[in-house]
PDB file of C-alpha atoms in Angstrom:
ATOM      1  CA  VAL A  26      29.304  32.668  14.177  1.00 66.00           C
ATOM      2  CA  VAL A  27      30.278  33.039  10.502  1.00 66.00           C
ATOM      3  CA  LEU A  28      29.064  36.648  10.409  1.00 70.00           C
ATOM      4  CA  GLY A  29      31.038  37.430  13.554  1.00 76.00           C
ATOM      5  CA  ALA A  30      34.120  35.769  12.064  1.00 69.00           C
ATOM      6  CA  ASN A  31      33.810  38.008   8.989  1.00 74.00           C
ATOM      7  CA  ILE A  32      33.936  41.099  11.187  1.00 80.00           C
ATOM      8  CA  GLY A  33      36.710  39.651  13.340  1.00 76.00           C
ATOM      9  CA  THR A  34      39.035  39.262  10.353  1.00 75.00           C
ATOM     10  CA  THR A  35      38.917  43.032   9.802  1.00 84.00           C
ATOM     11  CA  VAL A  36      40.804  43.673  13.056  1.00 81.00           C
ATOM     12  CA  THR A  37      44.128  42.658  11.479  1.00 76.00           C
ATOM     13  CA  ALA A  38      43.653  45.170   8.644  1.00 81.00           C
ATOM     14  CA  GLN A  39      42.942  47.914  11.188  1.00 85.00           C
ATOM     15  CA  LEU A  40      46.109  47.008  13.107  1.00 80.00           C
ATOM     16  CA  ILE A  41      48.150  47.090   9.887  1.00 78.00           C
ATOM     17  CA  ALA A  42      46.776  50.570   9.124  1.00 81.00           C
ATOM     18  CA  PHE A  43      48.135  51.883  12.445  1.00 78.00           C
ATOM     19  CA  LYS A  44      51.653  51.619  10.956  1.00 72.00           C
ATOM     20  CA  ILE A  45      53.252  50.056  14.021  1.00 73.00           C
ATOM     21  CA  THR A  46      56.082  48.476  12.027  1.00 74.00           C
ATOM     22  CA  LYS A  47      58.683  49.919  14.417  1.00 78.00           C
ATOM     23  CA  LEU A  48      57.283  47.649  17.117  1.00 84.00           C
ATOM     24  CA  ALA A  49      57.734  44.505  14.996  1.00 87.00           C
ATOM     25  CA  LEU A  50      61.248  43.564  16.116  1.00 88.00           C
ATOM     26  CA  PRO A  51      60.613  44.345  19.823  1.00 91.00           C
ATOM     27  CA  ALA A  52      57.416  42.257  19.642  1.00 92.00           C
ATOM     28  CA  ILE A  53      59.348  39.335  18.147  1.00 93.00           C
ATOM     29  CA  GLY A  54      62.032  39.683  20.830  1.00 94.00           C
ATOM     30  CA  VAL A  55      59.532  39.720  23.697  1.00 95.00           C
ATOM     31  CA  GLY A  56      57.626  36.861  22.074  1.00 94.00           C
ATOM     32  CA  VAL A  57      60.738  34.695  21.778  1.00 95.00           C
ATOM     33  CA  PHE A  58      61.599  35.393  25.418  1.00 94.00           C
ATOM     34  CA  LEU A  59      58.103  34.413  26.602  1.00 93.00           C
ATOM     35  CA  ARG A  60      58.131  31.315  24.397  1.00 92.00           C
ATOM     36  CA  LEU A  61      61.551  30.025  25.438  1.00 92.00           C
ATOM     37  CA  PHE A  62      62.107  31.235  28.978  1.00 90.00           C
ATOM     38  CA  THR A  63      58.736  30.992  30.716  1.00 89.00           C
ATOM     39  CA  LYS A  64      57.245  27.774  32.026  1.00 85.00           C
ATOM     40  CA  LYS A  65      53.583  28.732  32.143  1.00 89.00           C
ATOM     41  CA  LYS A  66      51.638  27.699  29.056  1.00 90.00           C
ATOM     42  CA  LYS A  67      49.663  30.943  29.156  1.00 90.00           C
ATOM     43  CA  TYR A  68      52.805  33.031  28.675  1.00 91.00           C
ATOM     44  CA  ASN A  69      54.039  30.647  25.970  1.00 93.00           C
ATOM     45  CA  TYR A  70      50.841  31.333  24.021  1.00 93.00           C
ATOM     46  CA  TYR A  71      51.224  35.096  24.536  1.00 93.00           C
ATOM     47  CA  GLY A  72      54.745  34.771  23.157  1.00 94.00           C
ATOM     48  CA  GLU A  73      53.528  32.948  20.063  1.00 93.00           C
ATOM     49  CA  VAL A  74      50.942  35.674  19.423  1.00 91.00           C
ATOM     50  CA  LEU A  75      53.590  38.407  19.722  1.00 93.00           C
ATOM     51  CA  ILE A  76      55.948  36.528  17.406  1.00 94.00           C
ATOM     52  CA  GLY A  77      53.153  36.106  14.861  1.00 88.00           C
ATOM     53  CA  PHE A  78      52.174  39.772  14.878  1.00 85.00           C
ATOM     54  CA  GLY A  79      55.805  40.873  14.814  1.00 89.00           C
ATOM     55  CA  LEU A  80      56.564  38.707  11.777  1.00 89.00           C
ATOM     56  CA  LEU A  81      53.380  39.939  10.072  1.00 81.00           C
ATOM     57  CA  PHE A  82      54.326  43.614  10.378  1.00 82.00           C
ATOM     58  CA  LEU A  83      57.978  42.954   9.548  1.00 85.00           C
ATOM     59  CA  GLY A  84      56.905  41.051   6.432  1.00 83.00           C
ATOM     60  CA  LEU A  85      54.581  43.863   5.346  1.00 77.00           C
ATOM     61  CA  ALA A  86      57.355  46.431   5.746  1.00 77.00           C
ATOM     62  CA  THR A  87      59.676  44.247   3.667  1.00 81.00           C
ATOM     63  CA  MET A  88      57.001  43.833   0.984  1.00 76.00           C
ATOM     64  CA  LYS A  89      56.399  47.573   0.853  1.00 71.00           C
ATOM     65  CA  ASP A  90      60.110  48.195   0.283  1.00 74.00           C
ATOM     66  CA  GLY A  91      60.190  45.445  -2.333  1.00 75.00           C
ATOM     67  CA  PHE A  92      57.211  46.827  -4.244  1.00 72.00           C
ATOM     68  CA  ALA A  93      58.619  50.371  -4.406  1.00 68.00           C
ATOM     69  CA  PRO A  94      61.015  49.766  -7.370  1.00 72.00           C
ATOM     70  CA  LEU A  95      58.124  48.277  -9.378  1.00 70.00           C
ATOM     71  CA  ARG A  96      56.643  51.777  -9.753  1.00 67.00           C
ATOM     72  CA  SER A  97      59.133  52.323 -12.576  1.00 70.00           C
ATOM     73  CA  SER A  98      57.827  49.277 -14.480  1.00 73.00           C
ATOM     74  CA  GLU A  99      55.297  50.364 -17.098  1.00 75.00           C
ATOM     75  CA  GLU A 100      53.931  46.811 -17.466  1.00 76.00           C
ATOM     76  CA  PHE A 101      53.337  46.512 -13.729  1.00 73.00           C
ATOM     77  CA  ARG A 102      51.636  49.916 -13.536  1.00 74.00           C
ATOM     78  CA  ASN A 103      49.413  49.096 -16.512  1.00 78.00           C
ATOM     79  CA  ALA A 104      48.297  45.853 -14.859  1.00 77.00           C
ATOM     80  CA  PHE A 105      47.060  47.726 -11.799  1.00 76.00           C
ATOM     81  CA  ILE A 106      45.477  50.475 -13.904  1.00 78.00           C
ATOM     82  CA  LEU A 107      43.475  47.655 -15.497  1.00 82.00           C
ATOM     83  CA  PHE A 108      42.242  46.645 -12.024  1.00 79.00           C
ATOM     84  CA  SER A 109      40.891  50.165 -11.499  1.00 80.00           C
ATOM     85  CA  SER A 110      39.161  50.278 -14.887  1.00 85.00           C
ATOM     86  CA  THR A 111      37.853  46.687 -14.667  1.00 90.00           C
ATOM     87  CA  PRO A 112      36.793  46.000 -11.050  1.00 92.00           C
ATOM     88  CA  ILE A 113      35.501  42.496 -11.822  1.00 93.00           C
ATOM     89  CA  LEU A 114      39.045  41.533 -12.867  1.00 93.00           C
ATOM     90  CA  ALA A 115      40.400  42.866  -9.566  1.00 92.00           C
ATOM     91  CA  VAL A 116      37.741  40.887  -7.669  1.00 94.00           C
ATOM     92  CA  ALA A 117      38.803  37.702  -9.470  1.00 93.00           C
ATOM     93  CA  ALA A 118      42.492  38.406  -8.788  1.00 91.00           C
ATOM     94  CA  GLY A 119      41.791  39.050  -5.101  1.00 91.00           C
ATOM     95  CA  ALA A 120      39.806  35.819  -4.784  1.00 92.00           C
ATOM     96  CA  ILE A 121      42.485  33.710  -6.495  1.00 91.00           C
ATOM     97  CA  LEU A 122      45.318  35.273  -4.484  1.00 88.00           C
ATOM     98  CA  THR A 123      43.507  34.657  -1.199  1.00 88.00           C
ATOM     99  CA  MET A 124      42.739  31.068  -2.168  1.00 87.00           C
ATOM    100  CA  ILE A 125      46.449  30.506  -2.884  1.00 85.00           C
ATOM    101  CA  VAL A 126      47.732  32.274   0.242  1.00 83.00           C
ATOM    102  CA  GLN A 127      44.849  30.838   2.340  1.00 80.00           C
ATOM    103  CA  SER A 128      44.598  33.966   4.482  1.00 79.00           C
ATOM    104  CA  SER A 129      42.461  37.016   3.742  1.00 80.00           C
ATOM    105  CA  SER A 130      44.375  38.997   6.377  1.00 80.00           C
ATOM    106  CA  ALA A 131      47.661  38.310   4.568  1.00 81.00           C
ATOM    107  CA  THR A 132      46.280  39.272   1.156  1.00 87.00           C
ATOM    108  CA  ILE A 133      44.741  42.458   2.533  1.00 88.00           C
ATOM    109  CA  GLY A 134      48.174  43.219   3.952  1.00 85.00           C
ATOM    110  CA  ILE A 135      49.626  42.711   0.462  1.00 86.00           C
ATOM    111  CA  THR A 136      46.945  45.017  -0.987  1.00 90.00           C
ATOM    112  CA  ILE A 137      47.786  47.703   1.580  1.00 89.00           C
ATOM    113  CA  ALA A 138      51.499  47.350   0.770  1.00 85.00           C
ATOM    114  CA  LEU A 139      50.808  47.744  -2.966  1.00 86.00           C
ATOM    115  CA  ALA A 140      48.536  50.738  -2.431  1.00 88.00           C
ATOM    116  CA  SER A 141      50.907  52.410   0.036  1.00 87.00           C
ATOM    117  CA  THR A 142      53.626  52.489  -2.610  1.00 84.00           C
ATOM    118  CA  GLY A 143      51.259  54.123  -5.113  1.00 83.00           C
ATOM    119  CA  LEU A 144      51.017  51.086  -7.407  1.00 83.00           C
ATOM    120  CA  ILE A 145      47.229  50.865  -7.169  1.00 88.00           C
ATOM    121  CA  ASP A 146      44.610  53.504  -6.389  1.00 90.00           C
ATOM    122  CA  PHE A 147      41.864  53.262  -3.769  1.00 94.00           C
ATOM    123  CA  TYR A 148      39.202  52.188  -6.259  1.00 94.00           C
ATOM    124  CA  GLY A 149      41.269  49.295  -7.602  1.00 93.00           C
ATOM    125  CA  ALA A 150      42.362  48.282  -4.096  1.00 94.00           C
ATOM    126  CA  SER A 151      38.711  48.266  -2.997  1.00 95.00           C
ATOM    127  CA  ALA A 152      37.815  45.763  -5.726  1.00 95.00           C
ATOM    128  CA  LEU A 153      40.763  43.583  -4.694  1.00 94.00           C
ATOM    129  CA  VAL A 154      39.505  43.608  -1.096  1.00 95.00           C
ATOM    130  CA  LEU A 155      36.048  42.498  -2.226  1.00 95.00           C
ATOM    131  CA  GLY A 156      37.621  39.584  -4.081  1.00 93.00           C
ATOM    132  CA  GLU A 157      39.653  38.655  -1.026  1.00 91.00           C
ATOM    133  CA  ASN A 158      36.413  38.323   0.915  1.00 91.00           C
ATOM    134  CA  ILE A 159      35.304  35.699  -1.611  1.00 92.00           C
ATOM    135  CA  GLY A 160      38.672  33.945  -1.679  1.00 89.00           C
ATOM    136  CA  THR A 161      38.646  33.254   2.039  1.00 85.00           C
ATOM    137  CA  THR A 162      35.326  31.393   1.680  1.00 86.00           C
ATOM    138  CA  LEU A 163      36.724  29.238  -1.140  1.00 85.00           C
ATOM    139  CA  THR A 164      39.499  28.157   1.213  1.00 76.00           C
ATOM    140  CA  ALA A 165      36.910  27.290   3.862  1.00 78.00           C
ATOM    141  CA  ASN A 166      34.946  25.179   1.371  1.00 84.00           C
ATOM    142  CA  ILE A 167      38.065  23.266   0.371  1.00 81.00           C
ATOM    143  CA  ALA A 168      38.841  22.662   4.055  1.00 76.00           C
ATOM    144  CA  ALA A 169      35.273  21.421   4.605  1.00 81.00           C
ATOM    145  CA  ILE A 170      35.649  18.603   2.069  1.00 82.00           C
ATOM    146  CA  GLY A 171      35.450  15.307   3.902  1.00 78.00           C
ATOM    147  CA  THR A 172      33.885  16.806   7.036  1.00 82.00           C
ATOM    148  CA  ASN A 173      30.319  16.353   8.267  1.00 85.00           C
ATOM    149  CA  SER A 174      27.297  17.852   6.501  1.00 84.00           C
ATOM    150  CA  ALA A 175      26.874  20.660   9.050  1.00 81.00           C
ATOM    151  CA  ALA A 176      30.428  21.912   8.409  1.00 80.00           C
ATOM    152  CA  ARG A 177      29.936  21.744   4.633  1.00 86.00           C
ATOM    153  CA  ARG A 178      26.651  23.656   4.866  1.00 87.00           C
ATOM    154  CA  ALA A 179      28.269  26.325   7.045  1.00 83.00           C
ATOM    155  CA  ALA A 180      31.141  26.739   4.560  1.00 84.00           C
ATOM    156  CA  LEU A 181      28.758  26.886   1.592  1.00 89.00           C
ATOM    157  CA  GLY A 182      26.495  29.367   3.372  1.00 87.00           C
ATOM    158  CA  HIS A 183      29.524  31.524   4.164  1.00 85.00           C
ATOM    159  CA  MET A 184      30.537  31.549   0.492  1.00 89.00           C
ATOM    160  CA  ILE A 185      27.032  32.331  -0.789  1.00 91.00           C
ATOM    161  CA  PHE A 186      26.636  35.139   1.763  1.00 88.00           C
ATOM    162  CA  ASN A 187      29.954  36.747   0.797  1.00 90.00           C
ATOM    163  CA  VAL A 188      29.409  36.347  -2.953  1.00 93.00           C
ATOM    164  CA  ILE A 189      25.989  38.023  -2.725  1.00 93.00           C
ATOM    165  CA  GLY A 190      27.524  40.819  -0.650  1.00 92.00           C
ATOM    166  CA  VAL A 191      30.338  41.359  -3.162  1.00 94.00           C
ATOM    167  CA  VAL A 192      27.952  41.398  -6.155  1.00 94.00           C
ATOM    168  CA  TYR A 193      25.747  43.935  -4.385  1.00 93.00           C
ATOM    169  CA  MET A 194      28.748  46.062  -3.445  1.00 94.00           C
ATOM    170  CA  LEU A 195      30.200  45.949  -6.967  1.00 93.00           C
ATOM    171  CA  ILE A 196      27.014  47.589  -8.219  1.00 93.00           C
ATOM    172  CA  LEU A 197      27.445  50.343  -5.622  1.00 94.00           C
ATOM    173  CA  LEU A 198      31.254  50.393  -5.627  1.00 94.00           C
ATOM    174  CA  LYS A 199      31.788  54.007  -6.706  1.00 94.00           C
ATOM    175  CA  PRO A 200      29.405  55.551  -4.137  1.00 95.00           C
ATOM    176  CA  PHE A 201      30.658  53.139  -1.452  1.00 96.00           C
ATOM    177  CA  VAL A 202      34.289  54.080  -2.126  1.00 95.00           C
ATOM    178  CA  GLY A 203      33.257  57.747  -2.064  1.00 94.00           C
ATOM    179  CA  PHE A 204      31.498  57.241   1.270  1.00 96.00           C
ATOM    180  CA  ILE A 205      34.575  55.601   2.838  1.00 96.00           C
ATOM    181  CA  ASP A 206      36.750  58.410   1.467  1.00 94.00           C
ATOM    182  CA  SER A 207      34.430  61.004   3.016  1.00 94.00           C
ATOM    183  CA  ILE A 208      34.557  59.499   6.535  1.00 94.00           C
ATOM    184  CA  THR A 209      38.291  58.700   6.566  1.00 94.00           C
ATOM    185  CA  PRO A 210      40.871  61.480   7.101  1.00 91.00           C
ATOM    186  CA  GLY A 211      43.269  62.285   4.272  1.00 90.00           C
ATOM    187  CA  ASN A 212      43.243  61.971   0.493  1.00 89.00           C
ATOM    188  CA  ALA A 213      43.138  58.261  -0.388  1.00 88.00           C
ATOM    189  CA  ASN A 214      45.021  58.748  -3.662  1.00 83.00           C
ATOM    190  CA  MET A 215      47.624  61.307  -2.601  1.00 85.00           C
ATOM    191  CA  VAL A 216      51.177  60.152  -3.343  1.00 78.00           C
ATOM    192  CA  ASN A 217      53.958  62.168  -1.677  1.00 79.00           C
ATOM    193  CA  ALA A 218      57.347  63.199  -3.054  1.00 67.00           C
ATOM    194  CA  VAL A 219      58.962  59.848  -2.204  1.00 66.00           C
ATOM    195  CA  GLY A 220      56.202  57.864  -3.905  1.00 72.00           C
ATOM    196  CA  GLN A 221      54.359  56.782  -0.756  1.00 81.00           C
ATOM    197  CA  ASN A 222      50.628  57.057  -0.101  1.00 85.00           C
ATOM    198  CA  PRO A 223      50.326  57.897   3.624  1.00 85.00           C
ATOM    199  CA  TYR A 224      46.537  57.678   3.957  1.00 90.00           C
ATOM    200  CA  ILE A 225      45.367  54.751   1.857  1.00 92.00           C
ATOM    201  CA  ALA A 226      46.060  52.026   4.447  1.00 91.00           C
ATOM    202  CA  ARG A 227      43.392  53.428   6.777  1.00 93.00           C
ATOM    203  CA  HIS A 228      40.973  53.857   3.860  1.00 95.00           C
ATOM    204  CA  ILE A 229      41.382  50.199   2.840  1.00 95.00           C
ATOM    205  CA  ALA A 230      41.031  48.985   6.432  1.00 93.00           C
ATOM    206  CA  ASN A 231      37.862  51.044   6.941  1.00 95.00           C
ATOM    207  CA  LEU A 232      36.368  49.816   3.669  1.00 95.00           C
ATOM    208  CA  HIS A 233      37.082  46.200   4.638  1.00 94.00           C
ATOM    209  CA  THR A 234      35.483  46.708   8.064  1.00 93.00           C
ATOM    210  CA  MET A 235      32.445  48.574   6.750  1.00 93.00           C
ATOM    211  CA  PHE A 236      31.799  45.989   4.024  1.00 92.00           C
ATOM    212  CA  ASN A 237      31.729  43.159   6.556  1.00 88.00           C
ATOM    213  CA  ILE A 238      29.540  45.101   8.999  1.00 87.00           C
ATOM    214  CA  ILE A 239      27.012  46.029   6.311  1.00 80.00           C
TER     215      ILE A 239
END
């Protein structure tokens, strides 16, 4: 179940990479209508799902716009250059951020927003994603405190499994990043004239999916 859950969390990253931000407001509108004006519980739940996805994509678009001016900050750029040159630091940052936010999908969305504005390259973003896979297990272990022994063992096993996977992947990070770049269309580190990276979202989503499948 835990292994399947790991793969399942990658679906959100793939959806984010499709760049369907223009559908965010319509999704929220339809969701609100289903939530408020339908009597069947089933349609209420559909409405809540649409509202959630709409707010997610709207929030990511807002973050992307907010991050754009930070490209002119030398201190901010240097911090992310450090992530690319020191992957273990990026892994730690990704783990801590996910533990604070308590959602790996949200932090991967933040990573995609940062990378899409050219603030971090594919290599540095990849290390952040690996850390986010550890951070989500730390949250699960905190949630398991006070539960039965089976739940605590499952949470601990999840953390150990992901930590081993991240350590293994850190050793092979450069060839793994190169492999993802070779199977994903577009140049992962190309920044266009307006400072946007049009291809990196799909690269990050594919790396996240492939890591959890492997």
